[in-house]
């Protein structure tokens, strides 16, 4: 991929390994595919993995893939070549990590149940508890199985774009706060875990680490590792990689401790597209394009976060001459991706390619309204597209 291609920021905020030329090539390579389809771009994914590998190589930290953001098995062989393992949010992801990712599995849940804990321990290398009560209840079982025990702490300082994503507020469910440590027994605990970032640069990590050290440094000499969670946008344009590396090295050498990080978004950032076809164009005090893809069912974070995804060769908003509100086929009145504008009018049959659609899309999609689930395909480094998952009527019928 060629470097340093200039393009207007209102279209894209991609890192240098995703050029406009590359995106135009991708558009051509998938011009005839069946839509709707999520497409994984292995060239971008591998470049992301190289950046994460550099962090590993320079700091000696471990990097885990957060399965909740991206759990496409067909991509595991590539990802597991570069990363150390996977982090799971419960028994199913732990099992997927063990059986299909096939490297280390670290599992955290706000609370484990009697029903699940045996399997969680079986499939995990590390089990991370969310309270002293759960640690007392299940910690010894984990140790007996020869696995490691973690405790999620809450630094009560979060850097997150939205309150919905902040674990560091009063009545948060996530992590033990410093004042709860009085009189508690830490003898079973191998490491601390925190997760307080969301789509953040390394200077946010620096702030959270300061607070973490102020409250929890006294416990670190007895621990083997600190897991600094996810939310590190390591592969984003202009991410302060040097600062991240310095922070991890410093934490490691100051406390003689292993550092683990578990990005989700950061692994697959910009490494996917969502291909859709325009079905119809209607007018209601402006142009409305209906496509064969739904924000509500296929990209729920567009409405939930909310955010507006980019479309290749379109501008977000009204900057260009031909403006359309683009929406999907569900019954939800607000099922739209937003307003976009184009140099030329768009027509039924035309393909539109949304960018940055690998993360938190197909892990969250639904068949609400009976809308079919899109194909999932992989575009390899030679530009060859192959469908790896197809869904049909039975997937809708058998779910309920
Ligand atoms: C969500 C989550 C991650 C991954 O977060 P990203 O923002 O996708 O990097 C990692 N660890 C935990 C505990 C999480 O809840």
Coordinates of C-alpha atoms and ligand atoms in Angstrom, one line a residue:
X1 CA 0.0 0.0 0.0
X2 CA 1.4 3.4 -1.0
X3 CA 2.0 5.9 1.8
X4 CA 1.1 9.6 2.2
X5 CA -1.8 9.9 -0.1
X6 CA -3.6 13.2 0.8
X7 CA -7.3 13.2 1.1
X8 CA -9.8 15.6 2.8
X9 CA -10.4 14.9 6.5
X10 CA -14.1 15.2 6.1
X11 CA -14.0 11.9 4.2
X12 CA -11.6 9.8 6.1
X13 CA -9.4 9.8 9.2
X14 CA -7.4 6.7 8.3
X15 CA -3.9 5.9 9.2
X16 CA -1.2 6.0 6.6
X17 CA -1.5 2.3 5.8
X18 CA -5.0 2.9 4.5
X19 CA -4.7 5.1 1.5
X20 CA -7.5 6.5 -0.7
X21 CA -5.9 4.5 -3.5
X22 CA -6.2 1.3 -1.5
X23 CA -9.8 2.1 -0.8
X24 CA -10.5 2.7 -4.5
X25 CA -8.8 -0.7 -5.3
X26 CA -11.0 -2.4 -2.8
X27 CA -14.1 -0.8 -4.3
X28 CA -13.1 -2.3 -7.7
X29 CA -12.3 -5.7 -6.2
X30 CA -15.7 -6.1 -4.6
X31 CA -17.7 -4.3 -7.3
X32 CA -19.6 -7.4 -8.3
X33 CA -20.1 -9.2 -4.9
X34 CA -23.4 -10.1 -3.5
X35 CA -24.7 -7.6 -0.9
X36 CA -25.2 -6.9 1.8
X37 CA -21.8 -8.2 2.9
X38 CA -19.3 -7.4 5.6
X39 CA -15.8 -7.6 4.1
X40 CA -12.6 -8.1 6.1
X41 CA -9.5 -6.5 4.5
X42 CA -6.6 -8.7 5.4
X43 CA -4.0 -6.2 4.1
X44 CA -5.2 -3.6 6.6
X45 CA -5.7 -6.2 9.4
X46 CA -2.1 -7.5 9.0
X47 CA -0.7 -4.0 9.1
X48 CA -2.6 -3.4 12.3
X49 CA -1.2 -6.6 13.7
X50 CA 2.3 -5.5 12.8
X51 CA 1.8 -2.3 14.8
X52 CA 0.6 -4.3 17.8
X53 CA 3.5 -6.7 17.4
X54 CA 5.9 -3.8 17.5
X55 CA 4.4 -2.8 20.9
X56 CA 4.9 -6.4 22.1
X57 CA 8.5 -6.6 20.7
X58 CA 9.6 -3.2 22.2
X59 CA 8.0 -3.7 25.6
X60 CA 7.6 -7.4 26.2
X61 CA 3.9 -6.9 27.0
X62 CA 1.3 -9.4 26.0
X63 CA -1.5 -8.4 23.6
X64 CA -4.9 -10.2 23.6
X65 CA -7.7 -9.8 21.2
X66 CA -11.0 -8.8 22.9
X67 CA -13.3 -11.3 21.3
X68 CA -16.4 -9.3 22.1
X69 CA -15.3 -6.7 19.4
X70 CA -14.5 -9.2 16.8
X71 CA -14.8 -13.0 16.8
X72 CA -14.7 -14.1 13.2
X73 CA -13.1 -17.5 13.4
X74 CA -11.8 -17.3 9.8
X75 CA -9.5 -14.5 10.8
X76 CA -8.1 -16.2 13.9
X77 CA -5.2 -18.0 12.1
X78 CA -3.9 -14.6 10.9
X79 CA -4.5 -12.8 14.2
X80 CA -3.0 -15.6 16.4
X81 CA 0.2 -15.4 14.4
X82 CA 0.8 -12.0 15.9
X83 CA -1.0 -11.8 19.3
X84 CA -0.7 -13.8 22.5
X85 CA -4.3 -14.9 23.0
X86 CA -7.8 -13.7 23.5
X87 CA -9.8 -12.1 26.2
X88 CA -13.3 -13.3 26.9
X89 CA -16.4 -11.9 28.5
X90 CA -17.9 -15.2 29.7
X91 CA -18.1 -18.9 29.1
X92 CA -19.0 -18.9 25.3
X93 CA -16.2 -16.5 24.4
X94 CA -13.8 -18.4 26.6
X95 CA -14.6 -21.6 24.8
X96 CA -14.2 -20.0 21.4
X97 CA -10.8 -18.6 22.5
X98 CA -9.7 -22.0 23.7
X99 CA -11.0 -24.1 20.8
X100 CA -10.5 -21.8 17.9
X101 CA -8.0 -19.0 18.8
X102 CA -5.9 -21.7 20.5
X103 CA -3.7 -19.5 22.6
X104 CA -4.1 -17.9 26.0
X105 CA -7.6 -17.1 27.3
X106 CA -8.3 -14.5 30.0
X107 CA -11.9 -14.3 31.1
X108 CA -13.6 -11.5 33.0
X109 CA -17.2 -11.2 33.9
X110 CA -19.1 -8.8 36.3
X111 CA -20.3 -12.0 38.0
X112 CA -19.8 -15.7 37.3
X113 CA -22.6 -18.2 38.1
X114 CA -22.3 -21.6 39.8
X115 CA -23.6 -23.0 36.5
X116 CA -20.8 -21.5 34.4
X117 CA -17.8 -21.3 36.6
X118 CA -16.5 -24.8 36.0
X119 CA -16.5 -24.4 32.2
X120 CA -15.1 -20.8 32.5
X121 CA -12.1 -22.3 34.5
X122 CA -11.8 -25.2 32.0
X123 CA -11.5 -22.9 29.0
X124 CA -9.5 -20.1 30.6
X125 CA -5.9 -19.6 31.6
X126 CA -6.8 -16.7 33.8
X127 CA -10.1 -15.9 35.5
X128 CA -10.6 -12.3 36.6
X129 CA -13.1 -11.6 39.3
X130 CA -15.1 -8.4 39.8
X131 CA -15.5 -8.5 43.6
X132 CA -14.0 -9.8 46.8
X133 CA -17.1 -11.9 47.3
X134 CA -16.7 -13.7 43.9
X135 CA -13.0 -14.1 44.6
X136 CA -13.7 -15.8 48.0
X137 CA -16.4 -18.0 46.4
X138 CA -14.5 -19.2 43.3
X139 CA -10.8 -18.2 43.7
X140 CA -9.6 -21.5 45.2
X141 CA -11.3 -23.5 42.4
X142 CA -9.3 -21.5 39.9
X143 CA -6.1 -22.1 41.8
X144 CA -6.8 -25.8 42.2
X145 CA -7.2 -26.1 38.4
X146 CA -3.7 -24.6 38.1
X147 CA -5.0 -21.4 36.5
X148 CA -4.3 -17.8 37.5
X149 CA -6.6 -15.5 39.4
X150 CA -7.2 -11.8 38.6
X151 CA -9.1 -9.0 40.3
X152 CA -10.7 -6.2 38.3
X153 CA -10.1 -2.9 40.1
X154 CA -11.8 0.4 39.3
X155 CA -9.4 3.3 39.1
X156 CA -12.4 5.6 39.1
X157 CA -10.9 7.8 36.3
X158 CA -12.2 7.0 32.9
X159 CA -11.5 8.5 29.5
X160 CA -14.5 7.6 27.4
X161 CA -16.4 9.6 24.8
X162 CA -19.8 8.7 26.3
X163 CA -21.2 8.1 29.7
X164 CA -22.6 4.8 28.5
X165 CA -19.0 3.5 28.0
X166 CA -17.6 4.8 31.3
X167 CA -17.0 2.2 34.0
X168 CA -15.7 4.9 36.4
X169 CA -18.9 6.5 37.8
X170 CA -20.7 6.0 41.1
X171 CA -22.7 2.8 41.2
X172 CA -20.6 1.4 38.3
X173 CA -20.8 -2.4 38.1
X174 CA -17.2 -2.8 37.0
X175 CA -14.3 -3.3 39.3
X176 CA -13.4 -3.0 43.0
X177 CA -12.8 0.6 44.2
X178 CA -9.7 1.4 46.3
X179 CA -11.6 1.9 49.6
X180 CA -13.1 -1.6 49.4
X181 CA -9.7 -3.2 49.9
X182 CA -9.5 -2.6 53.7
X183 CA -9.0 -5.9 55.5
X184 CA -9.3 -8.0 52.3
X185 CA -7.1 -11.0 51.6
X186 CA -5.2 -10.8 48.3
X187 CA -3.2 -14.0 48.7
X188 CA -5.0 -15.7 45.9
X189 CA -4.6 -12.8 43.4
X190 CA -2.0 -13.1 40.7
X191 CA -2.8 -9.8 38.9
X192 CA -4.9 -6.7 38.7
X193 CA -7.1 -5.8 35.7
X194 CA -8.6 -2.5 34.8
X195 CA -10.5 -1.3 31.8
X196 CA -11.3 2.4 31.8
X197 CA -10.6 3.6 28.2
X198 CA -12.7 3.7 25.1
X199 CA -11.2 4.8 21.7
X200 CA -8.4 6.6 23.5
X201 CA -4.9 7.8 22.8
X202 CA -1.9 7.0 25.0
X203 CA -2.1 10.2 27.0
X204 CA -5.5 9.1 28.4
X205 CA -3.8 5.9 29.5
X206 CA -1.1 8.0 31.1
X207 CA -3.7 9.9 33.2
X208 CA -5.5 6.7 34.2
X209 CA -2.2 5.0 35.1
X210 CA -1.3 7.9 37.4
X211 CA -4.5 7.4 39.3
X212 CA -4.1 3.7 39.3
X213 CA -0.6 3.9 40.8
X214 CA -1.6 6.5 43.4
X215 CA -4.3 4.1 44.7
X216 CA -3.0 0.6 44.0
X217 CA 0.8 0.7 43.7
X218 CA 1.2 -0.6 47.2
X219 CA -0.2 -3.9 46.2
X220 CA 1.8 -4.4 43.0
X221 CA 5.0 -5.8 44.5
X222 CA 3.1 -9.0 45.4
X223 CA 1.5 -9.4 41.9
X224 CA 2.7 -11.0 38.7
X225 CA 0.8 -8.9 36.2
X226 CA -1.3 -5.9 35.4
X227 CA -3.9 -6.0 32.6
X228 CA -4.5 -2.5 31.3
X229 CA -7.7 -3.5 29.5
X230 CA -8.9 -2.3 26.1
X231 CA -9.9 1.0 24.5
X232 CA -6.4 1.7 23.3
X233 CA -6.7 3.0 19.7
X234 CA -3.2 1.9 18.9
X235 CA -3.7 1.5 15.2
X236 CA -5.4 4.9 14.7
X237 CA -4.0 7.7 12.7
X238 CA -1.6 9.8 14.8
X239 CA -1.8 7.5 17.9
X240 CA 1.0 8.2 20.3
X241 CA 2.7 4.9 19.9
X242 CA 6.0 6.1 21.5
X243 CA 4.2 7.2 24.6
X244 CA 2.3 3.9 24.9
X245 CA 5.6 2.0 24.7
X246 CA 7.2 4.3 27.3
X247 CA 4.3 3.8 29.7
X248 CA 4.3 0.1 29.4
X249 CA 8.1 -0.2 29.8
X250 CA 7.9 2.1 32.8
X251 CA 5.1 0.2 34.5
X252 CA 7.0 -3.1 33.9
X253 CA 10.3 -2.0 35.2
X254 CA 9.1 0.0 38.1
X255 CA 7.1 -2.8 39.6
X256 CA 8.9 -5.8 38.0
X257 CA 5.5 -6.9 36.6
X258 CA 4.1 -8.4 33.4
X259 CA 1.9 -6.0 31.5
X260 CA -1.1 -7.3 29.4
X261 CA -3.3 -5.3 27.1
X262 CA -6.5 -6.5 25.4
X263 CA -7.6 -4.2 22.6
X264 CA -10.7 -5.0 20.5
X265 CA -11.2 -2.1 18.2
X266 CA -7.5 -1.5 18.0
X267 CA -6.9 -4.9 16.4
X268 CA -9.4 -4.5 13.5
X269 CA -9.7 -0.7 13.2
X270 CA -10.4 0.2 9.5
X271 CA -9.9 -3.5 8.6
X272 CA -13.5 -4.0 7.4
X273 CA -16.2 -2.7 5.0
X274 CA -19.9 -3.1 4.7
X275 CA -21.0 -3.4 1.1
X276 CA -24.6 -2.4 0.3
X277 CA -26.6 -1.8 -2.8
X278 CA -29.0 1.1 -3.3
X279 CA -32.6 -0.3 -3.8
X280 CA -34.6 2.8 -4.3
X281 CA -34.5 6.5 -4.1
X282 CA -37.5 8.4 -2.8
X283 CA -38.2 12.1 -2.1
X284 CA -39.5 13.7 1.0
X285 CA -38.2 17.3 1.1
X286 CA -34.9 15.9 0.1
X287 CA -33.5 12.7 -1.4
X288 CA -33.7 9.5 0.6
X289 CA -31.8 6.4 -0.5
X290 CA -32.9 3.0 0.8
X291 CA -30.2 0.4 0.8
X292 CA -30.2 -3.3 1.4
X293 CA -28.5 -2.8 4.8
X294 CA -30.0 -1.6 8.0
X295 CA -28.3 0.5 10.7
X296 CA -30.7 -0.9 13.3
X297 CA -30.0 -4.6 12.6
X298 CA -26.5 -4.7 10.8
X299 CA -24.5 -1.9 12.4
X300 CA -26.4 -1.2 15.7
X301 CA -23.5 1.0 17.1
X302 CA -24.3 3.6 14.4
X303 CA -27.6 4.2 16.3
X304 CA -26.4 3.2 19.8
X305 CA -23.0 5.0 20.1
X306 CA -24.1 6.9 18.0
X307 CA -21.7 7.7 15.1
X308 CA -21.8 8.2 11.3
X309 CA -19.7 5.8 9.3
X310 CA -17.8 6.9 6.2
X311 CA -18.8 5.8 2.7
X312 CA -16.0 5.6 0.1
X313 CA -16.2 8.5 -2.4
X314 CA -19.0 10.2 -0.5
X315 CA -18.7 13.1 2.0
X316 CA -20.5 13.0 5.3
X317 CA -23.0 15.8 5.4
X318 CA -23.8 18.2 2.6
X319 CA -20.4 19.2 1.3
X320 CA -20.9 17.8 -2.2
X321 CA -23.6 18.6 -4.7
X322 CA -25.9 15.6 -4.5
X323 CA -27.2 15.0 -0.9
X324 CA -29.0 11.9 0.3
X325 CA -30.2 10.6 3.6
X326 CA -29.3 6.9 3.5
X327 CA -31.3 4.3 5.4
X328 CA -32.2 0.7 5.7
X329 CA -35.2 -1.6 5.2
X330 CA -36.3 -2.0 8.8
X331 CA -39.5 -0.5 10.3
X332 CA -37.6 1.8 12.6
X333 CA -38.2 5.4 11.5
X334 CA -34.7 6.3 12.6
X335 CA -33.0 3.4 10.8
X336 CA -30.6 5.7 8.9
X337 CA -26.8 6.0 8.6
X338 CA -27.1 9.8 8.2
X339 CA -26.8 12.3 5.4
X340 CA -24.1 11.9 2.7
X341 CA -23.3 13.8 -0.4
X342 CA -21.8 12.7 -3.8
X343 CA -20.3 14.3 -6.8
X344 CA -22.8 12.6 -9.1
X345 CA -26.4 11.5 -8.4
X346 CA -26.6 7.9 -7.0
X347 CA -28.9 5.3 -8.6
X348 CA -30.7 2.1 -7.7
X349 CA -28.3 -0.8 -8.3
X350 CA -25.3 1.2 -7.3
X351 CA -23.0 -0.2 -4.6
X352 CA -22.0 1.8 -1.5
X353 CA -19.1 0.8 0.7
X354 CA -19.1 1.8 4.3
X355 CA -15.7 1.8 6.0
X356 CA -14.4 0.7 9.4
X357 CA -17.0 -2.0 9.7
X358 CA -15.1 -4.9 11.2
X359 CA -15.5 -4.0 14.9
X360 CA -18.7 -4.3 16.9
X361 CA -20.8 -5.0 13.8
X362 CA -21.5 -8.7 13.1
X363 CA -20.9 -9.6 16.7
X364 CA -23.9 -7.4 17.5
X365 CA -26.2 -7.8 14.5
X366 CA -29.8 -9.1 14.7
X367 CA -32.6 -10.5 12.5
X368 CA -35.1 -7.9 13.8
X369 CA -37.9 -7.5 11.2
X370 CA -36.7 -10.8 9.7
X371 CA -34.1 -8.9 7.8
X372 CA -31.5 -11.4 6.5
X373 CA -28.0 -11.4 8.0
X374 CA -25.4 -10.2 5.5
X375 CA -22.7 -12.5 4.2
X376 CA -19.2 -12.2 5.7
X377 CA -16.3 -12.3 3.3
X378 CA -12.6 -11.9 3.3
X379 CA -10.6 -9.9 0.8
X380 CA -7.1 -11.3 0.8
X381 CA -3.8 -9.5 0.2
X382 CA -4.0 -10.2 -3.5
X383 CA -7.4 -8.6 -3.7
X384 CA -9.3 -11.9 -4.0
X385 CA -12.7 -12.0 -2.3
X386 CA -14.1 -15.1 -0.6
X387 CA -17.4 -15.5 1.3
X388 CA -16.7 -17.3 4.6
X389 CA -20.1 -17.1 6.2
X390 CA -23.6 -17.2 4.6
X391 CA -26.9 -16.9 6.4
X392 CA -30.4 -17.9 5.4
X393 CA -33.9 -18.3 6.5
X394 CA -33.1 -21.0 8.9
X395 CA -30.8 -18.8 11.0
X396 CA -33.8 -16.5 11.5
X397 CA -36.3 -19.3 12.1
X398 CA -34.2 -21.4 14.4
X399 CA -33.2 -18.6 16.7
X400 CA -36.6 -18.5 18.3
Ligands
LIG1 C1 -14.7 -3.9 25.8 C2 -13.5 -4.4 26.5 C3 -12.3 -4.6 25.9 C4 -12.0 -4.1 24.4 O1 -12.3 -2.8 24.3 P1 -12.1 -2.0 22.9 O2 -12.6 -0.7 23.2 O3 -12.8 -2.7 21.8 O4 -10.6 -2.0 22.7 C5 -11.3 -5.1 26.6 N1 -11.4 -5.5 27.9 C6 -12.6 -5.4 28.5 C7 -12.8 -5.9 29.9 C8 -13.7 -4.9 27.9 O5 -14.9 -4.7 28.5

